[in-house]
PDB file of C-alpha atoms in Angstrom:
ATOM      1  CA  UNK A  29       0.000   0.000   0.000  1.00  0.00           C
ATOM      2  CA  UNK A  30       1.150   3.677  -0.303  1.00  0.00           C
ATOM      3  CA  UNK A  31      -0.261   6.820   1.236  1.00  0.00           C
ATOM      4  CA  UNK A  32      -0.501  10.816  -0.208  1.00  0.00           C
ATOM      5  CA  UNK A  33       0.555  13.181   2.161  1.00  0.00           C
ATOM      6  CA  UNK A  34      -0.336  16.960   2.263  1.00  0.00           C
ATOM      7  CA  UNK A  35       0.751  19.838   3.992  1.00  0.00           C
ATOM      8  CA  UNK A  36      -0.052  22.195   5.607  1.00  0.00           C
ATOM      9  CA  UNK A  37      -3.404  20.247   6.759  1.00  0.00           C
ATOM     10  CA  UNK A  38      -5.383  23.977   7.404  1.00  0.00           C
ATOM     11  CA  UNK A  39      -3.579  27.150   5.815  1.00  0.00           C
ATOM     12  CA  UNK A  40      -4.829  30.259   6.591  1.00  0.00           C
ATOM     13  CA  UNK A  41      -3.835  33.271   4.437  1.00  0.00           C
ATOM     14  CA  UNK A  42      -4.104  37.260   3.398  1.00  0.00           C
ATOM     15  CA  UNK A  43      -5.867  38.930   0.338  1.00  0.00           C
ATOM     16  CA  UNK A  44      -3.308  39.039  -2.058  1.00  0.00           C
ATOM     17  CA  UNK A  45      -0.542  36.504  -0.520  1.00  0.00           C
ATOM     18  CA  UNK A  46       1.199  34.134  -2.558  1.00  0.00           C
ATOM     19  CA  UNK A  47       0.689  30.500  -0.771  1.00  0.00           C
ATOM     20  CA  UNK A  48       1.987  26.815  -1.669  1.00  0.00           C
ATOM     21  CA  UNK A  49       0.359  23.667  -0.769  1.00  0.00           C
ATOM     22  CA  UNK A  50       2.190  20.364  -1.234  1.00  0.00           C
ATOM     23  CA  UNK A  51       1.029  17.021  -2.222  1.00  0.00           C
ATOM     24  CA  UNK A  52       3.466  13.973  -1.766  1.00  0.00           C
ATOM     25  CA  UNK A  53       2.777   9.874  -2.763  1.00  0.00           C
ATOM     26  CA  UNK A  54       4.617   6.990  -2.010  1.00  0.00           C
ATOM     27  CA  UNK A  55       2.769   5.096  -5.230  1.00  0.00           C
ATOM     28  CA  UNK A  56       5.229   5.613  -7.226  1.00  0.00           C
ATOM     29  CA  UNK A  57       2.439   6.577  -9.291  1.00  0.00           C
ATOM     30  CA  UNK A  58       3.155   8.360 -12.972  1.00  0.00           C
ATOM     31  CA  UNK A  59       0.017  10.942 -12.514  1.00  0.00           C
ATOM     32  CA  UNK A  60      -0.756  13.162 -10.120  1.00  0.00           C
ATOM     33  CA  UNK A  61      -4.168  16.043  -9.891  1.00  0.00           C
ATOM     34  CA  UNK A  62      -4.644  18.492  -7.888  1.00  0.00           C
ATOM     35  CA  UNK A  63      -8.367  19.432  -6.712  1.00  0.00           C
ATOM     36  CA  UNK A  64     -10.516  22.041  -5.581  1.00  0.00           C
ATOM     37  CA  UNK A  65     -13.245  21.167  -3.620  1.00  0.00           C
ATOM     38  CA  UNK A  66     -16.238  23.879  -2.748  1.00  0.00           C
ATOM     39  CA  UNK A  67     -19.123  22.518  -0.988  1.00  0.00           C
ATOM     40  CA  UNK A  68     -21.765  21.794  -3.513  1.00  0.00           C
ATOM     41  CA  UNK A  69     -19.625  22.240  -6.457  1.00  0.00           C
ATOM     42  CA  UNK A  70     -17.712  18.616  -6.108  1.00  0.00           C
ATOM     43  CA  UNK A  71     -14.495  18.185  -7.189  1.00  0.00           C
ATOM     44  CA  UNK A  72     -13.129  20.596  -9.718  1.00  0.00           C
ATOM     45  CA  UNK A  73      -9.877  20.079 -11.920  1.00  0.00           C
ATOM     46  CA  UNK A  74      -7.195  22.646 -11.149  1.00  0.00           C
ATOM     47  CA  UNK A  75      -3.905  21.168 -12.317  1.00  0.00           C
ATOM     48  CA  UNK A  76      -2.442  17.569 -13.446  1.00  0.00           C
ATOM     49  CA  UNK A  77       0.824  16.041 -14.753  1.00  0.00           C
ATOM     50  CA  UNK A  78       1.193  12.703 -16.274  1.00  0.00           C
ATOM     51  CA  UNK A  79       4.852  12.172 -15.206  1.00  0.00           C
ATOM     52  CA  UNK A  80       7.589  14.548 -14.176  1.00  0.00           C
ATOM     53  CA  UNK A  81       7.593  17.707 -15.019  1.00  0.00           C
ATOM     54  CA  UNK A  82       4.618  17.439 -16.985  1.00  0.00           C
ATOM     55  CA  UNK A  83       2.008  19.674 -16.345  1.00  0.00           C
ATOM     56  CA  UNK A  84      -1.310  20.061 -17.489  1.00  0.00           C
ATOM     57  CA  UNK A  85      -4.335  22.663 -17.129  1.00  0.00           C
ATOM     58  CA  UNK A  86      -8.052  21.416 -15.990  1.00  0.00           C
ATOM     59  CA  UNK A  87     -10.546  23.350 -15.653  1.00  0.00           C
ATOM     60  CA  UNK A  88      -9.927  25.992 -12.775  1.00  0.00           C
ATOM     61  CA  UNK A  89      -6.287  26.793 -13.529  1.00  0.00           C
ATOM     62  CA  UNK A  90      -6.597  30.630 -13.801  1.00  0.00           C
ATOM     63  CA  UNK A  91      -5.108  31.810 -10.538  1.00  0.00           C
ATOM     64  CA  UNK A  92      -2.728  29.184 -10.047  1.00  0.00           C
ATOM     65  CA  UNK A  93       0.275  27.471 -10.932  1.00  0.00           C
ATOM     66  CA  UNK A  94       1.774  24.291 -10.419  1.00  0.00           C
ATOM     67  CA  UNK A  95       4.960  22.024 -10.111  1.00  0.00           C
ATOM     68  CA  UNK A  96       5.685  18.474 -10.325  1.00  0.00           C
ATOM     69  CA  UNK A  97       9.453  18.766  -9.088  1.00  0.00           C
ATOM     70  CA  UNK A  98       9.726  14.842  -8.583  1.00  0.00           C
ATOM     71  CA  UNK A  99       7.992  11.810  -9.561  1.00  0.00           C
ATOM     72  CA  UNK A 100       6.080  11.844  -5.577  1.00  0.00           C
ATOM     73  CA  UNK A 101       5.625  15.475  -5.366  1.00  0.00           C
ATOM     74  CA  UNK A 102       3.505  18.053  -6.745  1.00  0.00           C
ATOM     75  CA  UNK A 103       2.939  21.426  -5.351  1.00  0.00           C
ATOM     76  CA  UNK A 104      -0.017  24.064  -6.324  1.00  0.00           C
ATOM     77  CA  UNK A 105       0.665  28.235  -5.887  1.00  0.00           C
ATOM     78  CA  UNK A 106      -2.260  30.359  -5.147  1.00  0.00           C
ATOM     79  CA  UNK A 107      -1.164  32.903  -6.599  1.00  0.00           C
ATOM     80  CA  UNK A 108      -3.036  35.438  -5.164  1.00  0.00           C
ATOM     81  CA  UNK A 109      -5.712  33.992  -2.505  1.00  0.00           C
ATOM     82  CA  UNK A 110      -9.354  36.144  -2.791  1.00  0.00           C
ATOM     83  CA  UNK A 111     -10.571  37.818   0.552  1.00  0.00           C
ATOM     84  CA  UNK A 112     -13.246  35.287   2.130  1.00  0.00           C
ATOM     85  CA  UNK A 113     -12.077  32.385   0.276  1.00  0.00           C
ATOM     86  CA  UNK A 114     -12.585  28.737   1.663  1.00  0.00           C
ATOM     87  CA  UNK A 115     -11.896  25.610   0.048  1.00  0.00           C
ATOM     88  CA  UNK A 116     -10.566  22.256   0.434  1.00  0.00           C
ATOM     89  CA  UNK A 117      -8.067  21.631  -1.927  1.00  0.00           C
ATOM     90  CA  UNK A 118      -7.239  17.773  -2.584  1.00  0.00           C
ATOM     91  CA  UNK A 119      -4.292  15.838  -4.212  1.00  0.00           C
ATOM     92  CA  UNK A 120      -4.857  12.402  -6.025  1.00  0.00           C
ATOM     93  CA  UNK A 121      -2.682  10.040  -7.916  1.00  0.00           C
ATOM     94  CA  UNK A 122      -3.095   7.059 -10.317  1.00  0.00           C
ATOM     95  CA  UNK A 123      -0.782   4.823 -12.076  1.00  0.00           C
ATOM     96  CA  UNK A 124      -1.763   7.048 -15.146  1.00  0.00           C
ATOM     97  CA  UNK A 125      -0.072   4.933 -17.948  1.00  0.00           C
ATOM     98  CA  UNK A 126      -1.987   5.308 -20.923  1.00  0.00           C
ATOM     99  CA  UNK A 127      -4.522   2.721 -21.484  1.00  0.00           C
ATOM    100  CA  UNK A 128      -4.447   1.827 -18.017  1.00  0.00           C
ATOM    101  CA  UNK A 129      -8.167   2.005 -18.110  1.00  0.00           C
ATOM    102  CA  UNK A 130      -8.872   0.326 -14.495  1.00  0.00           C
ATOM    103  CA  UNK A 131      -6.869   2.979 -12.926  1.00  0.00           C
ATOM    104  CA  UNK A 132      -8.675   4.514  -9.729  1.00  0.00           C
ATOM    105  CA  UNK A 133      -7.219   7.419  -8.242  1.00  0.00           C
ATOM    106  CA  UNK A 134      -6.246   7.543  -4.546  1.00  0.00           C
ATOM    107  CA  UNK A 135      -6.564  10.785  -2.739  1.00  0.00           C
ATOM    108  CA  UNK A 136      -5.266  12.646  -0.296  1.00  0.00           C
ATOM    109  CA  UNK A 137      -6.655  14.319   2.915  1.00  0.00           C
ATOM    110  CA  UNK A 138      -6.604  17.868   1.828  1.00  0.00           C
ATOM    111  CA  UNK A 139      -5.902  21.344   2.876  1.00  0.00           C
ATOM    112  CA  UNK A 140      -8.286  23.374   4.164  1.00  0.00           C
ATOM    113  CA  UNK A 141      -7.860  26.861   3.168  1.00  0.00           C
ATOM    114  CA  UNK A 142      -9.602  29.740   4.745  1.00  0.00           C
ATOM    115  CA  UNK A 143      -8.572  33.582   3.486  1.00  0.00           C
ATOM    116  CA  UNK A 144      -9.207  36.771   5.904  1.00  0.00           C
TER     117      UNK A 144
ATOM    118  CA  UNK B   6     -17.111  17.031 -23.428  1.00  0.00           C
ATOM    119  CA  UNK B   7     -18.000  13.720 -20.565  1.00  0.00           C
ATOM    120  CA  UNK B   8     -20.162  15.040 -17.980  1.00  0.00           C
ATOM    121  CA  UNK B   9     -21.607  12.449 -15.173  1.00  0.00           C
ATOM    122  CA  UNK B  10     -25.292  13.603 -13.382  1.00  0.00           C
ATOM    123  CA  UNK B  11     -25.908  12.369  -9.744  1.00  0.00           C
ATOM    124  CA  UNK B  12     -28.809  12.964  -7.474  1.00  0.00           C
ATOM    125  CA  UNK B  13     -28.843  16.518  -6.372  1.00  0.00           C
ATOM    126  CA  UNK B  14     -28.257  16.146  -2.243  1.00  0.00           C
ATOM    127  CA  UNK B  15     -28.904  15.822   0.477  1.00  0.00           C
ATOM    128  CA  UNK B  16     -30.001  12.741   0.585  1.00  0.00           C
ATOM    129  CA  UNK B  17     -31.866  11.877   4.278  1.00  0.00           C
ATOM    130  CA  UNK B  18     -32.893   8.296   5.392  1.00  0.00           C
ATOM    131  CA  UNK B  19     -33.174   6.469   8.528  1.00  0.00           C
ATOM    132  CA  UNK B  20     -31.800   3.585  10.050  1.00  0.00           C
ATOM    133  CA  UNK B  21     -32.415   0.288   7.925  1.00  0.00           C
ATOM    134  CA  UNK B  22     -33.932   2.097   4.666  1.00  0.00           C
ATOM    135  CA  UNK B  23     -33.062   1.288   1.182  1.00  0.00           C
ATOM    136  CA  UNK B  24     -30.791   3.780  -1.060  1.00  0.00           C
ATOM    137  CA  UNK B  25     -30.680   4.768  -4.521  1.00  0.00           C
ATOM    138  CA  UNK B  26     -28.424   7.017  -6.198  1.00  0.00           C
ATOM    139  CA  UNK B  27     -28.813   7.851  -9.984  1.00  0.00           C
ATOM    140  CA  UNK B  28     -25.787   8.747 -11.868  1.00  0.00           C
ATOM    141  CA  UNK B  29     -25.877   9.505 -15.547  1.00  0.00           C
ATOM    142  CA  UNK B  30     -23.080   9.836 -18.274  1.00  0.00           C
ATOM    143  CA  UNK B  31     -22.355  11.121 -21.732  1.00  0.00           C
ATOM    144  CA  UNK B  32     -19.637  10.213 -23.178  1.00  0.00           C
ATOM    145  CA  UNK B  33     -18.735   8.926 -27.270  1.00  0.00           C
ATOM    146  CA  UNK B  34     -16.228   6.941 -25.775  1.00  0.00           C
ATOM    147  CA  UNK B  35     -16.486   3.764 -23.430  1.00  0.00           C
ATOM    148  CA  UNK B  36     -15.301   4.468 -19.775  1.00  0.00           C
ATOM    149  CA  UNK B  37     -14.430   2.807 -16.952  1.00  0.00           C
ATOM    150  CA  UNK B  38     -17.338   3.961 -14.688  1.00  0.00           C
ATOM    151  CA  UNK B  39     -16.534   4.434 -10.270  1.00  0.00           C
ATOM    152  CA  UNK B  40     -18.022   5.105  -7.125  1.00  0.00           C
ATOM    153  CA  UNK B  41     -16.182   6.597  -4.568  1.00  0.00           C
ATOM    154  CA  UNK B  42     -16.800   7.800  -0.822  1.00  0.00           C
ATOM    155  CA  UNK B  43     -15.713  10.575   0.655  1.00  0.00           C
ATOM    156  CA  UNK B  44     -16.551  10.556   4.458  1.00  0.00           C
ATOM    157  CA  UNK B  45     -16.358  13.793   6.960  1.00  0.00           C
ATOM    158  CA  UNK B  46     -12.114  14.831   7.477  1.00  0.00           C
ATOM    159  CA  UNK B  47     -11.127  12.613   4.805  1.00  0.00           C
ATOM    160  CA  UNK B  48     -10.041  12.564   0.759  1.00  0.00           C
ATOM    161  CA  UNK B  49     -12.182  10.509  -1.486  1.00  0.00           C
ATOM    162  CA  UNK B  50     -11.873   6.713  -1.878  1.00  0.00           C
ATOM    163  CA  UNK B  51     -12.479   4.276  -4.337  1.00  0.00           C
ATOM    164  CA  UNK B  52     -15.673   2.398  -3.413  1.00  0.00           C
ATOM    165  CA  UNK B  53     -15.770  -0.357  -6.605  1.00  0.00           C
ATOM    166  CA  UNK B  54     -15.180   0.708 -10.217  1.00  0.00           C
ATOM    167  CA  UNK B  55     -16.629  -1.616 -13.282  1.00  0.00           C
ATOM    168  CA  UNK B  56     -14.557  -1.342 -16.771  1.00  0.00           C
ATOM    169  CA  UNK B  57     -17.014  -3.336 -18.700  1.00  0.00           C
ATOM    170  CA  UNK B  58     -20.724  -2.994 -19.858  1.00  0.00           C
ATOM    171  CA  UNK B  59     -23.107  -4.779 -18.113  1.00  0.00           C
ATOM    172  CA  UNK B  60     -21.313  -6.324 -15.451  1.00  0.00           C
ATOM    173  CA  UNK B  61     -21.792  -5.124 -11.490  1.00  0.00           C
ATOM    174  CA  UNK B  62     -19.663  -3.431  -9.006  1.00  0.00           C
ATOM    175  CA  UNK B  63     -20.272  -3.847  -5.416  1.00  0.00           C
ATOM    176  CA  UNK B  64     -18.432  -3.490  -2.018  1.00  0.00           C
ATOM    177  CA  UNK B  65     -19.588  -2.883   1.556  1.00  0.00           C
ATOM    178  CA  UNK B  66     -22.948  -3.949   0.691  1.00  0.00           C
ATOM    179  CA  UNK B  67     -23.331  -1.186  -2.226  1.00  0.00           C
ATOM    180  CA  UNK B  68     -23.771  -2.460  -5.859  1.00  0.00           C
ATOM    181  CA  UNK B  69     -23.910  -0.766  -9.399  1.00  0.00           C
ATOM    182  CA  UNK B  70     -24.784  -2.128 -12.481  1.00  0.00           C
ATOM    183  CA  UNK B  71     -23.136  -0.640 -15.753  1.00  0.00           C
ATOM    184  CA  UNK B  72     -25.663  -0.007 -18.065  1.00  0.00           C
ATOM    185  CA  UNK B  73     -24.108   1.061 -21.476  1.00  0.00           C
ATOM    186  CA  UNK B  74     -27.675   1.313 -22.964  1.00  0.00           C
ATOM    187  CA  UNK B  75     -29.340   3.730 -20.531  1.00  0.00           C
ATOM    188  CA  UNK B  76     -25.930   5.113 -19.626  1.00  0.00           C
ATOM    189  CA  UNK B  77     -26.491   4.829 -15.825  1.00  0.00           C
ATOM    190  CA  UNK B  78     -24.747   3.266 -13.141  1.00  0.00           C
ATOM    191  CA  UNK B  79     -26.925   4.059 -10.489  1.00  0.00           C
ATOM    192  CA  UNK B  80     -25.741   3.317  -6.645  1.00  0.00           C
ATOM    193  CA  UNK B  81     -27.792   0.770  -4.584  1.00  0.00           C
ATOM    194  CA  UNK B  82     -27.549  -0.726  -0.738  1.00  0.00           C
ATOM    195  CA  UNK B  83     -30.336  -2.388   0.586  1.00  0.00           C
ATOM    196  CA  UNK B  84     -30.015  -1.287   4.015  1.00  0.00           C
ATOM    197  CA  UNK B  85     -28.267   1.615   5.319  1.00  0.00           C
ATOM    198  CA  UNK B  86     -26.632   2.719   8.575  1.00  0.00           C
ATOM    199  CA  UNK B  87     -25.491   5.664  10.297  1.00  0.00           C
ATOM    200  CA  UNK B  88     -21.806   4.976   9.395  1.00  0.00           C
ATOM    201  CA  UNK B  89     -22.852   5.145   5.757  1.00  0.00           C
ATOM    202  CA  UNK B  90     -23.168   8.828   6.072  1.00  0.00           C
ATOM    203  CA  UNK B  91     -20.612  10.849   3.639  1.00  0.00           C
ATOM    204  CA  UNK B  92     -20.463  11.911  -0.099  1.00  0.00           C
ATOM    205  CA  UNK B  93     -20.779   9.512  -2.894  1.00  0.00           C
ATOM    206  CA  UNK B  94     -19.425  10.371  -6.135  1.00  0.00           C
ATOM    207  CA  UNK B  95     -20.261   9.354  -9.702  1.00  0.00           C
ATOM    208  CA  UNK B  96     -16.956   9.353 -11.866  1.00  0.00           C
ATOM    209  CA  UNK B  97     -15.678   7.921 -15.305  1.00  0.00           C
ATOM    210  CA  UNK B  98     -12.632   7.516 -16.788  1.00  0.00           C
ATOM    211  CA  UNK B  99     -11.786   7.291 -20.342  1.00  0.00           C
ATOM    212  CA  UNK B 100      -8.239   6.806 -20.177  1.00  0.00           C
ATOM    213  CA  UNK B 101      -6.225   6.074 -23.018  1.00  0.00           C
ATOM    214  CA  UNK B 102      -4.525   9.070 -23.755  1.00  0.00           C
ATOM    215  CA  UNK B 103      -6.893  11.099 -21.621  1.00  0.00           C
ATOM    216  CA  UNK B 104      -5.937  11.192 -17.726  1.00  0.00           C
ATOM    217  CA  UNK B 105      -8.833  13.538 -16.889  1.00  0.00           C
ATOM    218  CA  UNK B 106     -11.512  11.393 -15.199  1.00  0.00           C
ATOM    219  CA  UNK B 107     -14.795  13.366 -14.847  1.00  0.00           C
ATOM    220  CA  UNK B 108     -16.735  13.359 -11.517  1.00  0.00           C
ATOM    221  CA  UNK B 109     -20.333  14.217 -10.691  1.00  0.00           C
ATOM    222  CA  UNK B 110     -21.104  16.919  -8.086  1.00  0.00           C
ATOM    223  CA  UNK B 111     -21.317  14.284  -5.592  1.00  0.00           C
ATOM    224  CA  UNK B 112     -24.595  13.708  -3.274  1.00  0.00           C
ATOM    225  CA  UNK B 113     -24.291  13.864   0.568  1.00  0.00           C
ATOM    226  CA  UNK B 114     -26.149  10.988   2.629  1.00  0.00           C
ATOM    227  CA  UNK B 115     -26.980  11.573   6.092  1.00  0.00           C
ATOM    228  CA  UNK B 116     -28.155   8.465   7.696  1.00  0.00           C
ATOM    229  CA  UNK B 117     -30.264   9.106  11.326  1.00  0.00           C
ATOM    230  CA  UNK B 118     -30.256   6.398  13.699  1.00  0.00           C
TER     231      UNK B 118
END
């Protein structure tokens, strides 16, 4: 078995501050996501990269950036967090080799993020 | 694009009742179709996942039959309990090239005792 750690586990922030969350996986896993998760919204797309330093845009990218320094780690940059913003932001991985088409992903605990 | 429907939450049962969840899909392609479970504190987990038309998925007393013709793969358990409260989620996968799966908006049960 492996596990996906992330830190910080809460992360409170400023309007306007830069802030990184990271995201590591003992899978060994090729692909890793990264999450944001709103309550009612489910889980929305923000980043992913297929293998190292790969990275790919999902659907909520705009106001963040990402990097996939190592095959277990991938960080995500607010890049600057809006006033009254609270989210859980999650990491996932999956073996990811294309075609691998019974490839679940495995997630990790998230970050809670609260902005004052 | 894939999109995947659930049943709009919350969902509220007691003790012993029976659950459905609908999920829907579109896709062109043929997925592998997944439940997963997220519960209160914690990341999502894989509750079964089916790759192939018509067959069933089941674990921890849940089941879901693919259905390629009625694109559903809606969520059954006969009898719930109060430690089956959390978030279910709808997702496929189309991977092959792809590596985005697509998740529904997820539907919160809240079992009462």
């Amino acid at each position: 078995g492996g596990i996906i750690t992330q830190t910080p586990k809460f992360l409170i922030g400023q309007e306007g501050q830069k802030l990184t969350l990271k995201c590591q996986q003992n899978f060994n896993h090729d692909t890793m996501y990264w999450y944001r998760q709103d309550s009612g919204k489910g889980l929305r797309l923000i980043y992913y990269s297929i293998t190292e330093n790969d990275l790919q845009k999902g659907d909520l990218s705009e106001g963040y950036d990402a990097s996939r320094e190592k095959k277990s780690s991938f960080s995500l940059t607010v890049t600057s967090a809006q006033k009254n913003e609270m989210a859980v932001f999650l990491c996932a991985s999956s073996i990811g080799t294309g075609g691998a088409r019974y490839a679940e992903q495995f997630f990790g605990p998230g970050t809670r993020l609260t902005v004052l | 694009g894939d999109s995947v429907t659930q049943t709009e939450g919350p969902v509220t049962l007691s003790e012993g009742t029976s659950l459905t969840v609908n999920c829907s899909y579109e896709t062109k392609q043929y997925p592998t179709l997944f439940w997963y479970v997220q519960y209160p504190g914690e990341g999502p987990q894989l509750l079964f996942k089916v790759p192939k038309a018509n067959e069933k998925g089941s674990n921890r007393g849940f089941e879901a039959t693919y259905n390629k013709e009625a694109t559903s793969f809606h969520l059954q358990k006969a009898s719930v309990q109060e430690s089956d409260s959390a978030v279910y989620y709808c997702a496929l996968d189309v991977s092959g090239g792809n590596y985005k799966p697509t998740f529904g908006k997820g539907t919160s049960l809240v079992v009462h005792p």
